[in-house]
Coordinates of C-alpha atoms and ligand atoms in Angstrom, one line a residue:
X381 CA 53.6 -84.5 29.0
X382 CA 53.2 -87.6 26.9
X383 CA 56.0 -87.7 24.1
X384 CA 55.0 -87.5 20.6
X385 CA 56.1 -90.1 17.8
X386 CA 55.1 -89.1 14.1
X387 CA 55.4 -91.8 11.3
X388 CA 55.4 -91.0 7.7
X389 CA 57.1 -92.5 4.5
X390 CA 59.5 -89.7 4.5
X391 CA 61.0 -87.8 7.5
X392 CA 62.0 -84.3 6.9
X393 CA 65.1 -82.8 9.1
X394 CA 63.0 -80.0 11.0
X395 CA 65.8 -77.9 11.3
X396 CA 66.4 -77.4 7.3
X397 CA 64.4 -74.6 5.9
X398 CA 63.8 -76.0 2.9
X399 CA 62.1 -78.8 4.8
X400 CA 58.6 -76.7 4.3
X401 CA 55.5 -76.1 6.7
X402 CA 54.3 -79.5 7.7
X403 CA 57.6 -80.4 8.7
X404 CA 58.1 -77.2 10.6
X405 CA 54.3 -77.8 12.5
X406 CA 55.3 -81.4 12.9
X407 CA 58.9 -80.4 14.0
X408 CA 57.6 -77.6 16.4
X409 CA 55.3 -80.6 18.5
X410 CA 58.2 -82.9 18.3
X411 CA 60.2 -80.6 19.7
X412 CA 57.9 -79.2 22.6
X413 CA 57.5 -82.9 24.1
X414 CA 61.4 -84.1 22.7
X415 CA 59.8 -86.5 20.4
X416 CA 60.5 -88.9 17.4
X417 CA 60.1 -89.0 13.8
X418 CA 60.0 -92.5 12.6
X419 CA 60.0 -93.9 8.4
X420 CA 61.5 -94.5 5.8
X421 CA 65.2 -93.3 5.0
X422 CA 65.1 -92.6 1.4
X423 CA 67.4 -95.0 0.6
X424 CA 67.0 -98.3 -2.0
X425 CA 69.4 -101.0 -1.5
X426 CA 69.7 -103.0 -4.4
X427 CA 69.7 -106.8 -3.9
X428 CA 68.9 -106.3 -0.2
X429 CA 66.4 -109.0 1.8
X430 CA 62.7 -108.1 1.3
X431 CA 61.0 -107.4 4.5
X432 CA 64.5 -106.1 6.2
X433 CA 66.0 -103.3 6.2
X434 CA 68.8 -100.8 7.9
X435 CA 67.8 -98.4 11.0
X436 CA 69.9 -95.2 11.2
X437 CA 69.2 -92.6 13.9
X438 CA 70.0 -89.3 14.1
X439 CA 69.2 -86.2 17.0
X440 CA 68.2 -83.0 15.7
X441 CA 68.1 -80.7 18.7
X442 CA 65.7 -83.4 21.4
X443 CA 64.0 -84.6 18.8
X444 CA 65.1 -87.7 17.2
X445 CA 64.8 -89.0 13.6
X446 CA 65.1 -93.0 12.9
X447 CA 64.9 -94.0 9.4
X448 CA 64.7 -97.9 7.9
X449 CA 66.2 -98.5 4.3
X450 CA 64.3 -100.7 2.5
X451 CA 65.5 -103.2 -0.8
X452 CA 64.7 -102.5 -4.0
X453 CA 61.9 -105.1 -4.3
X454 CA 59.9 -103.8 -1.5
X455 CA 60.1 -100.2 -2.8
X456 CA 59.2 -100.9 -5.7
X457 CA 56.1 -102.6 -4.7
X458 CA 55.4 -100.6 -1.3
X459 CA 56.1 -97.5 -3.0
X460 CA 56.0 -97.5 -6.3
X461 CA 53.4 -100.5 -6.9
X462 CA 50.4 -100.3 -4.0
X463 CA 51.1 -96.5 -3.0
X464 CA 51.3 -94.6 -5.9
X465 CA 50.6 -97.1 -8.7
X466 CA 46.8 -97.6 -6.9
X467 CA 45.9 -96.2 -3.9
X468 CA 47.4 -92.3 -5.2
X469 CA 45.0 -92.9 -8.6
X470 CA 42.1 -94.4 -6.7
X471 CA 42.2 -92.0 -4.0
X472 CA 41.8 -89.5 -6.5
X473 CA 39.5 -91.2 -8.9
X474 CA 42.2 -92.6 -11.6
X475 CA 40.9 -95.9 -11.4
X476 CA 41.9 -95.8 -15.4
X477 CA 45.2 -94.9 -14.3
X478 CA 45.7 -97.8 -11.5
X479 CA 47.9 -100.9 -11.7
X480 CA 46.2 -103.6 -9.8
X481 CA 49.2 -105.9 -10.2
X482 CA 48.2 -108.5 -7.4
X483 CA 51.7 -108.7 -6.2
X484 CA 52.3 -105.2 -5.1
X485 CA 50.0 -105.6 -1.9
X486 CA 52.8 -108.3 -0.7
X487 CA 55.0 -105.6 -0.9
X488 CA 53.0 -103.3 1.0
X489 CA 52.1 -105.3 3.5
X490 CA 55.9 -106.5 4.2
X491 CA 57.1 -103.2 4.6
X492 CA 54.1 -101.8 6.9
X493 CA 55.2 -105.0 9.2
X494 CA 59.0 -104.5 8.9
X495 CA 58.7 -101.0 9.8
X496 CA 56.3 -101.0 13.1
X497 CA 58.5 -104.1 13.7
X498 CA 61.3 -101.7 14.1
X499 CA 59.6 -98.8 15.8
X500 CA 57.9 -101.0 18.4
X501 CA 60.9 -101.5 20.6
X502 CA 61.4 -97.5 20.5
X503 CA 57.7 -96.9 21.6
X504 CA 57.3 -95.3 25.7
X505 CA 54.0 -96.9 27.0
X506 CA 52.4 -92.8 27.1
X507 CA 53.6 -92.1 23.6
X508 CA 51.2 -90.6 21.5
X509 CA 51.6 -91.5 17.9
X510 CA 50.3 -90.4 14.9
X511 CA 51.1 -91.9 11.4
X512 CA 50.7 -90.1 8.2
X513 CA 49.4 -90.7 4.7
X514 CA 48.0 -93.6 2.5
X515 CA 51.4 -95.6 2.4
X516 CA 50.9 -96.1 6.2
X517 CA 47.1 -96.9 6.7
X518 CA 48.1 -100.7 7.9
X519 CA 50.5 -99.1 10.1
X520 CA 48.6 -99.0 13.4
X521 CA 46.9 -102.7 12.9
X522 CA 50.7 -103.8 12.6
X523 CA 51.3 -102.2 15.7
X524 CA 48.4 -103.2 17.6
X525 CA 49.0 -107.0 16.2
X526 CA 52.7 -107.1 17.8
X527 CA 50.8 -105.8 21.5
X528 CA 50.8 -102.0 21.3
X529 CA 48.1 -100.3 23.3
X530 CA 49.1 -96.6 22.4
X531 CA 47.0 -94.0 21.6
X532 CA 47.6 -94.0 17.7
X533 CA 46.0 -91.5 15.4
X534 CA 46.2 -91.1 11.5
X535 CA 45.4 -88.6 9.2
X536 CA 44.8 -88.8 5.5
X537 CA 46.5 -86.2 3.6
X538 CA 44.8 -87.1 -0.1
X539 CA 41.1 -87.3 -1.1
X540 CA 39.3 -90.7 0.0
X541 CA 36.8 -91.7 -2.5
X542 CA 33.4 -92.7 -2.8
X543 CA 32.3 -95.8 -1.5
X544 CA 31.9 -97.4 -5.1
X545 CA 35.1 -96.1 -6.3
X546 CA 36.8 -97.3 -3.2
X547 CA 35.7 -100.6 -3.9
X548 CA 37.5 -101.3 -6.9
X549 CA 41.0 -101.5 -5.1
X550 CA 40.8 -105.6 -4.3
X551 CA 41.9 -104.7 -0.8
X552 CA 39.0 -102.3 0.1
X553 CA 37.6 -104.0 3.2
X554 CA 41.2 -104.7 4.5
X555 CA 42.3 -101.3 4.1
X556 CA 39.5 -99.7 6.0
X557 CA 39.3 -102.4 8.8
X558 CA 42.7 -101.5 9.4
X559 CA 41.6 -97.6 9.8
X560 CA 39.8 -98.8 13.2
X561 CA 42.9 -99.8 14.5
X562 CA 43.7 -95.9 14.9
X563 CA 41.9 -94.3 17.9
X564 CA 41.3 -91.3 15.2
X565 CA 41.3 -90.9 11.8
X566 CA 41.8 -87.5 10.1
X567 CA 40.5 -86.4 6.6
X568 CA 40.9 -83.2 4.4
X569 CA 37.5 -82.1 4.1
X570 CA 34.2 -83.2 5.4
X571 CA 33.6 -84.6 1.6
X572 CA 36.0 -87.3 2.1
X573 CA 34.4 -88.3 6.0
X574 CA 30.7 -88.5 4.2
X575 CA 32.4 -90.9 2.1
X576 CA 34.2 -92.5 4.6
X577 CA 30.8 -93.0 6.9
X578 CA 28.9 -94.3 3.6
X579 CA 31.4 -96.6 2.7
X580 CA 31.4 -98.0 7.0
X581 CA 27.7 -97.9 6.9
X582 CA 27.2 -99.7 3.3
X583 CA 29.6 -101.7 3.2
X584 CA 30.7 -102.9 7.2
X585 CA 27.5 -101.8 8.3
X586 CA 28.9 -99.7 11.0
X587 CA 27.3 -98.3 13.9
X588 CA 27.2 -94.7 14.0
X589 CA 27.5 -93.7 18.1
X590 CA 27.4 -89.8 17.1
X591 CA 28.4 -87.6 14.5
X592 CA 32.1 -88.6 14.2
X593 CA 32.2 -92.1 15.9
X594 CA 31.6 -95.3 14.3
X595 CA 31.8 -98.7 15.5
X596 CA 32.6 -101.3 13.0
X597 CA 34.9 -104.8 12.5
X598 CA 34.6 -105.2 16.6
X599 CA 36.6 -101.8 17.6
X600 CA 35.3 -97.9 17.6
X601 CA 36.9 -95.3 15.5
X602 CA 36.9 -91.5 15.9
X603 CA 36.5 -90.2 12.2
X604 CA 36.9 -86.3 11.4
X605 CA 37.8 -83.7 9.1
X606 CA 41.2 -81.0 10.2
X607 CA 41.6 -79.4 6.8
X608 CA 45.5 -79.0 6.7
X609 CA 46.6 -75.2 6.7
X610 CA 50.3 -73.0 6.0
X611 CA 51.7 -71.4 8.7
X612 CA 50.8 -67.9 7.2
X613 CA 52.9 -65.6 9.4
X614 CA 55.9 -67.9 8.4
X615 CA 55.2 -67.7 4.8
X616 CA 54.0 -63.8 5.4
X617 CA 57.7 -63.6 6.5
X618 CA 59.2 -65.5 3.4
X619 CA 57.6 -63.4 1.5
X620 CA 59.7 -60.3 2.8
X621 CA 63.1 -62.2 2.8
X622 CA 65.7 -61.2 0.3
X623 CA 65.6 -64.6 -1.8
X624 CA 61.9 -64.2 -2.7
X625 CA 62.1 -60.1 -2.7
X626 CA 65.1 -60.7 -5.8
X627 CA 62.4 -62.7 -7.6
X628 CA 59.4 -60.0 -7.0
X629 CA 61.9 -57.1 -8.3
X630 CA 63.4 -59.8 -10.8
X631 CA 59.8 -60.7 -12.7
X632 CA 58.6 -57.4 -12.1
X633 CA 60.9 -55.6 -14.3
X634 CA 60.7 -58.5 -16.8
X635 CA 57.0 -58.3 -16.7
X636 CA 56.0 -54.8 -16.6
X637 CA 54.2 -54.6 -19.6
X638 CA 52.2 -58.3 -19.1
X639 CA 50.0 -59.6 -16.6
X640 CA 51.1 -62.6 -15.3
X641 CA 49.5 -66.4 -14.8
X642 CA 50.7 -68.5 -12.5
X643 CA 50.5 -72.4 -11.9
X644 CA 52.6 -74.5 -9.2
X645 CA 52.9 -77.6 -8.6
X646 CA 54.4 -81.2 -8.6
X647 CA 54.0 -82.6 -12.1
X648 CA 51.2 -85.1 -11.0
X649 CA 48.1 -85.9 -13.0
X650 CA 45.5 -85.2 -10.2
X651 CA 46.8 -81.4 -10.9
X652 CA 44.3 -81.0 -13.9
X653 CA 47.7 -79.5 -15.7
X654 CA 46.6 -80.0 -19.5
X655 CA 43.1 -78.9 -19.3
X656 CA 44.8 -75.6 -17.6
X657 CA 46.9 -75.6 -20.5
X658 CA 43.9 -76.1 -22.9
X659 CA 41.7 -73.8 -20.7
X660 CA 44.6 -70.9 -21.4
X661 CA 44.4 -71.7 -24.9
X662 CA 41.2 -71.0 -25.3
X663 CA 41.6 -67.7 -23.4
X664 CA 43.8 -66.5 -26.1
X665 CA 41.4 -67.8 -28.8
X666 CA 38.5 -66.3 -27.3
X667 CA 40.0 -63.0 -25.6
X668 CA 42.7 -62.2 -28.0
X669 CA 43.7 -58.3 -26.0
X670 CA 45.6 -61.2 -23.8
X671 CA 48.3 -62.2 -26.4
X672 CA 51.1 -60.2 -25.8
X673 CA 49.6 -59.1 -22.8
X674 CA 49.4 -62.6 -20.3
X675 CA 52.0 -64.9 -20.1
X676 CA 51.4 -68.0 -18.2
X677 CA 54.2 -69.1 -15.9
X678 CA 54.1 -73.0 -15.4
X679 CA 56.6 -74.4 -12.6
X680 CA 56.0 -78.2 -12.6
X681 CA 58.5 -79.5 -10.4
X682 CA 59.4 -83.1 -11.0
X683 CA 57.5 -85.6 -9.5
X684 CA 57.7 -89.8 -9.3
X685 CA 59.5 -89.8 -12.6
X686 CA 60.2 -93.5 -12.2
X687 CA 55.9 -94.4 -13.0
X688 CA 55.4 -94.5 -16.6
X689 CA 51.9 -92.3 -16.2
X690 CA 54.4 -89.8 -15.4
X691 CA 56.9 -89.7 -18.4
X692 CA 53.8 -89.9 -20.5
X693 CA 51.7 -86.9 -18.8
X694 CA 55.6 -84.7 -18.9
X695 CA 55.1 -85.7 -22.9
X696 CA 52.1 -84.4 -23.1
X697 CA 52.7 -81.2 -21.2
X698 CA 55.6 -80.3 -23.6
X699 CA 53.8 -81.3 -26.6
X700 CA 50.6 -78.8 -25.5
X701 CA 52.7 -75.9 -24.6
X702 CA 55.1 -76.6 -27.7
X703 CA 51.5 -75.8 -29.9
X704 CA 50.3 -72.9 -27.6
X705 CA 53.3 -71.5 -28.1
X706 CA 53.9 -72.3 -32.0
X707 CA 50.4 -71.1 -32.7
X708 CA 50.0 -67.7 -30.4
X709 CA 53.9 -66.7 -29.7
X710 CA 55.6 -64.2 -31.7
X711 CA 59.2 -63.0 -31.8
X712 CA 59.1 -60.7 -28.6
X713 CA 56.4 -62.5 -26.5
X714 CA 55.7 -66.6 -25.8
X715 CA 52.7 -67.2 -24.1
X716 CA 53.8 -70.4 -21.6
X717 CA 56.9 -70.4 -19.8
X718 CA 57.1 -74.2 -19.0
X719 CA 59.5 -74.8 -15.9
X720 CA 60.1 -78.3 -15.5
X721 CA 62.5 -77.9 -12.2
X722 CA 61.9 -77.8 -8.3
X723 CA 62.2 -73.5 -7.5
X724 CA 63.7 -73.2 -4.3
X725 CA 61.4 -72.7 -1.6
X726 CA 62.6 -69.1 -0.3
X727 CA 62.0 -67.5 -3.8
X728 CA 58.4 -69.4 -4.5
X729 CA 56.5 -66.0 -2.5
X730 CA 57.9 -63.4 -4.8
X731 CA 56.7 -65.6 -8.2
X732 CA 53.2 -65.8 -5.5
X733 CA 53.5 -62.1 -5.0
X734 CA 54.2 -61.0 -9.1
X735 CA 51.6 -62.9 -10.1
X736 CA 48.0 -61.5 -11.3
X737 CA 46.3 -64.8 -11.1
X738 CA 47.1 -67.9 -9.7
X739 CA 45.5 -70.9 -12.1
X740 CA 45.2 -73.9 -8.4
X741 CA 43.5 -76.7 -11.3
X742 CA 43.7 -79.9 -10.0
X743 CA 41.1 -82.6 -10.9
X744 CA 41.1 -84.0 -7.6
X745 CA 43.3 -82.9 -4.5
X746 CA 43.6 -83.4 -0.7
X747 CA 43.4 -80.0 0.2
X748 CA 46.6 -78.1 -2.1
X749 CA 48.6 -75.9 -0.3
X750 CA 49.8 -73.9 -2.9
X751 CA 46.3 -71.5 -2.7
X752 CA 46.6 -70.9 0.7
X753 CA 50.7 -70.3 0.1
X754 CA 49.8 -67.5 -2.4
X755 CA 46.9 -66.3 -0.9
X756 CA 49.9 -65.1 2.0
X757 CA 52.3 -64.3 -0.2
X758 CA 49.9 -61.4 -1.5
X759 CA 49.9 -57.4 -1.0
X760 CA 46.9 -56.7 0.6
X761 CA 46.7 -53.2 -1.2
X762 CA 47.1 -54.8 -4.6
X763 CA 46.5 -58.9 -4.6
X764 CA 46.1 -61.3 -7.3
X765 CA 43.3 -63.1 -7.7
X766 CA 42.8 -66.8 -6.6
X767 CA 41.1 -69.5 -9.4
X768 CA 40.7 -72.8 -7.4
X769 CA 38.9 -76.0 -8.7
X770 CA 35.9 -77.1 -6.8
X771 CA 37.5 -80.7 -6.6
X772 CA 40.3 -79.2 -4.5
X773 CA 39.7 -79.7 -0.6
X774 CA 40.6 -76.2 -0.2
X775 CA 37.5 -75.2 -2.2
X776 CA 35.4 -75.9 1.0
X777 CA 37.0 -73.3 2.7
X778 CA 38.3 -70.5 0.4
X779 CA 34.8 -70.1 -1.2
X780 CA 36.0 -66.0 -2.4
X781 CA 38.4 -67.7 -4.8
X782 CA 36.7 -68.2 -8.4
X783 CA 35.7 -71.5 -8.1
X784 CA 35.7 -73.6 -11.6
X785 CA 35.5 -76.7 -13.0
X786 CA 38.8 -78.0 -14.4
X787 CA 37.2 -80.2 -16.6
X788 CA 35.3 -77.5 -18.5
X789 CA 38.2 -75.6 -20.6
X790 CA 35.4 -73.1 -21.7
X791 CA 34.0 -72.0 -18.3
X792 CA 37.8 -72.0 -16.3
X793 CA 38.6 -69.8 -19.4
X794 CA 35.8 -67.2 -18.4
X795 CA 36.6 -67.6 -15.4
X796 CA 40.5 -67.0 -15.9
X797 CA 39.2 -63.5 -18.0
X798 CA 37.1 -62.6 -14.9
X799 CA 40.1 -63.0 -13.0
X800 CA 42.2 -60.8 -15.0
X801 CA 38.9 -58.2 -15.4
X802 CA 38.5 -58.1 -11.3
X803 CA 38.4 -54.5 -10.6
X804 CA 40.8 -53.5 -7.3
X805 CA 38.1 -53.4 -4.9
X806 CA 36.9 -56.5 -5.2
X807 CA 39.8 -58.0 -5.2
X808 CA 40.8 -56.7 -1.9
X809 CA 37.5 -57.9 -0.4
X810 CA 38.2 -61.5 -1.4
X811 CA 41.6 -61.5 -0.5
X812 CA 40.8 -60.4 3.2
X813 CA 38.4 -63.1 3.7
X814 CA 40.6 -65.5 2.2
X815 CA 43.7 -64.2 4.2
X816 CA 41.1 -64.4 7.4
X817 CA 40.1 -68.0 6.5
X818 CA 43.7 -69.5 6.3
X819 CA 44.9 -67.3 9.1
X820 CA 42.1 -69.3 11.2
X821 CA 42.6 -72.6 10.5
X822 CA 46.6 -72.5 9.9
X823 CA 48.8 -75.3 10.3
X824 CA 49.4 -74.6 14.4
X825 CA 45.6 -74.8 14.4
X826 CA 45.7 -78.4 12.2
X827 CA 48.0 -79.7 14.5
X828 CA 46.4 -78.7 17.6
X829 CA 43.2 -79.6 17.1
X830 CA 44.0 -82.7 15.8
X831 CA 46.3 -84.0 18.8
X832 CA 43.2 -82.8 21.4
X833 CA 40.8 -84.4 19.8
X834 CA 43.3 -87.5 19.8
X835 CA 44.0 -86.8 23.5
X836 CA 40.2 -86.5 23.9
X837 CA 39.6 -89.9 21.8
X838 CA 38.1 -92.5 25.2
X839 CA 39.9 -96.1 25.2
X840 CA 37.8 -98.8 23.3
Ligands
GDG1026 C1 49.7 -83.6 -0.6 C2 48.3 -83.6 -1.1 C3 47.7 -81.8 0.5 C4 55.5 -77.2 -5.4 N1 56.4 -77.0 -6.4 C5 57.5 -76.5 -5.8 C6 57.3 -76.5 -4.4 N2 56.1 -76.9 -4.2 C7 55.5 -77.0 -2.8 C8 54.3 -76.0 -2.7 C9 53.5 -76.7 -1.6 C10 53.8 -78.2 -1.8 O1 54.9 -78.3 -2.6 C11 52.7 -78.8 -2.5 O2 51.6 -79.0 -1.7 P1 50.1 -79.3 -2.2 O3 49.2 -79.3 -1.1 O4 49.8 -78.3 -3.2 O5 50.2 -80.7 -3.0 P2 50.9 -82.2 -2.8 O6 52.4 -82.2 -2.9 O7 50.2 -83.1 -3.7 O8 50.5 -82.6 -1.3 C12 47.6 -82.3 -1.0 C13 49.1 -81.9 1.0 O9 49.7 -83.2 0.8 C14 49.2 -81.5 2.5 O10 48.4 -82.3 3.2 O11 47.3 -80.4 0.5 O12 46.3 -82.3 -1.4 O13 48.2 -84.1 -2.4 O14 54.0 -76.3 -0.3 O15 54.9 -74.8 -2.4 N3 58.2 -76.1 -3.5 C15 59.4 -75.7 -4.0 N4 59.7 -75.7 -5.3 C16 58.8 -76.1 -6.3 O16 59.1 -76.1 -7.5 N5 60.3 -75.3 -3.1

């Protein structure tokens, strides 16, 4: 059995519960084949040398973890800069939020070289590799540049664009001629391979040798979507423990007399979380049997704090649910409860399981785990009821949610009354079909399908 390396920015210890799903999935394959997680350590050393950095290695069980440090100046322009200060606003169609700063792409660059510089000596020839997520997607053509003839896949874990929105990051063509340096390249949802084949076929004039192969830029790429999943018996199970049973009892009692709303998620702009906030606002304007009656729960954990489109979207956030509060709260009821803290992750299913109606918003996401997380966490007998944007990549699959449009604050608030309205029977029919859907294609499924098709990729 070929050993397995996995590259991402950050590694995750498999062995730590709070290390969440993909790291368990990704942990679980490590440790079948003994295996290697390879990235970045976390760690910023001031005044350190651009382009060098520290490798530490540690064994968890047969699977072993190396981590590189990198210096301040390359974080801050690998990380900070090109990753999330354009590609993460692009990606999800922010070009107004995007930094172009010309020298972040040195940055990124510099540390995509230093660390396949430092895995390649690690490398087996049969090792199969696959590297995660947009701070990586030069990784392979790094590799491949210093001799490496392994079978490398990637997969993209946030939207890609369309081809004219893609375009506006300077680096367009580079970054998608190093894609065909991967044997396979895995998307979210077929939305983002249909752009993904427009943008090879406009722009690179790519050859399409069937549905998921192209040939472009003198190599052939294998492109494809694996819509990421939960492991939903392991969440099932979470869902039972004491830690997130304390909450359920906990809110229960506290909530007896309200129905309750429910939104999770990093603080991130792609979230959609003001026009939630505005959407609930008008839910109270226009259905006012729900003051007193619904309180929205708002857990946005903090998130990249060191960007300024951050501090400025948290300001924002307190300043919305400061007026929805002033203008519909009373002594013995406020309608938002605004968490600005990480919950820990064993108690996240009871808040799931308490809640009526979870409010999954975003403008633009990947796929968003949280839907599928408290579609598991439900009772079957008695679920809540799902409201998902149509711009999440989880909207192509869970089509018995209420599907709105974040952007429209009147419709998402029909939509939210609906959801409060939906009489027991129904609710139970969507729920099964959504707990059969992400039961389906779970995160064993994600991972399995993507490594055989990987397996099954033919040498160019
Ligand atoms: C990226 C893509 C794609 C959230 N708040 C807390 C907390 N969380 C956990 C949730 C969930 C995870 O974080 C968030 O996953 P999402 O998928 O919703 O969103 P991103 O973080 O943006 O993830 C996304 C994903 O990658 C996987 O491919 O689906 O589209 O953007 O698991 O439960 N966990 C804890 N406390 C919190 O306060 N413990």
């Amino acid at each position: 059995m070929a050993r397995f390396v996995v590259v991402s920015n950050r590694v995750a210890d498999p062995r730590k519960s709070a290390a969440g799903g993909l790291a368990v999935a990704l942990g679980d394959a490590l440790s079948a084949s003994g295996g290697l997680w390879f990235g970045w350590s976390g760690t910023v050393v001031e005044g350190g040398t651009p382009g060098e950095g520290e490798v530490h290695t540690q064994h968890a069980g047969n699977v072993t973890l190396v981590t590189v440090d990198l210096c301040k100046e390359d974080h801050d322009s690998y990380y900070l800069g090109y990753s999330n200060g354009v590609l993460w606003p692009v990606f999800h169609y922010r070009l107004d939020l995007a930094d172009f700063d010309a020298g972040y792409i040195g940055g990124y660059r510099r540390v995509n070289q230093l660390l396949a510089r430092k895995l390649l000596p690690l490398l087996l020839p049969d090792d199969i590799i696959w590297v995660h997520d947009y701070h990586l997607i030069p990784m392979a053509a790094e590799l491949r540049a210093m001799g490496c003839k392994n079978r490398i896949g990637f997969f993209l874990h946030i939207p890609l664009p369309p081809p004219l929105i893609l375009a506006a990051v300077p680096q367009h063509e580079w970054l998608i001629r190093s894609l065909f340096a991967y044997d396979l390249v895995g998307f979210q949802s077929q939305a983002d391979v249909d752009h993904f084949a427009r943008y090879v076929g406009q722009e690179a004039g790519a050859e399409t040798l069937d549905t998921h192969q192209f040939r472009a830029f003198g190599r052939k790429v294998q492109a494809q979507a694996f819509p990421i999943g939960i492991d939903v018996d392991e969440f099932a199970a979470l869902t039972h423990g004491k830690d997130a049973q304390d909450m359920y009892q906990h809110m229960k009692k506290e909530y007896s007399r309200r129905r309750l709303l429910l939104g999770v998620e990093r603080l991130d702009y792609s979230k959609g979380l003001p026009q939630r906030l505005k959407a609930f606002r008008e839910l109270l304007k226009n259905y006012p049997e729900n003051i007193r009656s619904a309180t929205l729960i708002q857990i946005a954990s903090p998130s990249r704090e060191a960007l300024d489109t951050y501090a400025g979207l948290r300001q924002e956030l307190e300043s919305l649910c400061g007026s929805i509060n002033g203008d519909f709260g009373g002594l013995d009821w406020m309608p938002v409860r605004y968490i600005h803290r990480n919950v820990a992750r064993k108690r996240l299913p009871g808040l799931y399981r308490v809640a009526a109606v979870a409010l999954v918003t975003p403008l633009r996401d990947g796929m968003n785990l949280v839907a599928k997380e408290f579609i598991a966490a439900q009772d079957p007998a008695d679920p809540g009821v799902l409201v998902l944007s149509r711009f999440a990549g989880a909207a192509e699959q869970l089509k018995e949610a209420i599907l709105v449009n974040p952007y429209d604050t009147h419709g998402t608030a029909e939509s939210i009354q609906l959801a409060l309205q939906m009489p027991l029977v129904e609710r139970q029919r969507r729920h099964q079909k959504l707990l059969e859907r992400i039961r389906s294609q779970d995160i064993h499924w994600w991972r399995s399908s993507f490594l055989e098709a990987l397996a099954a990729c033919s040498p160019d």
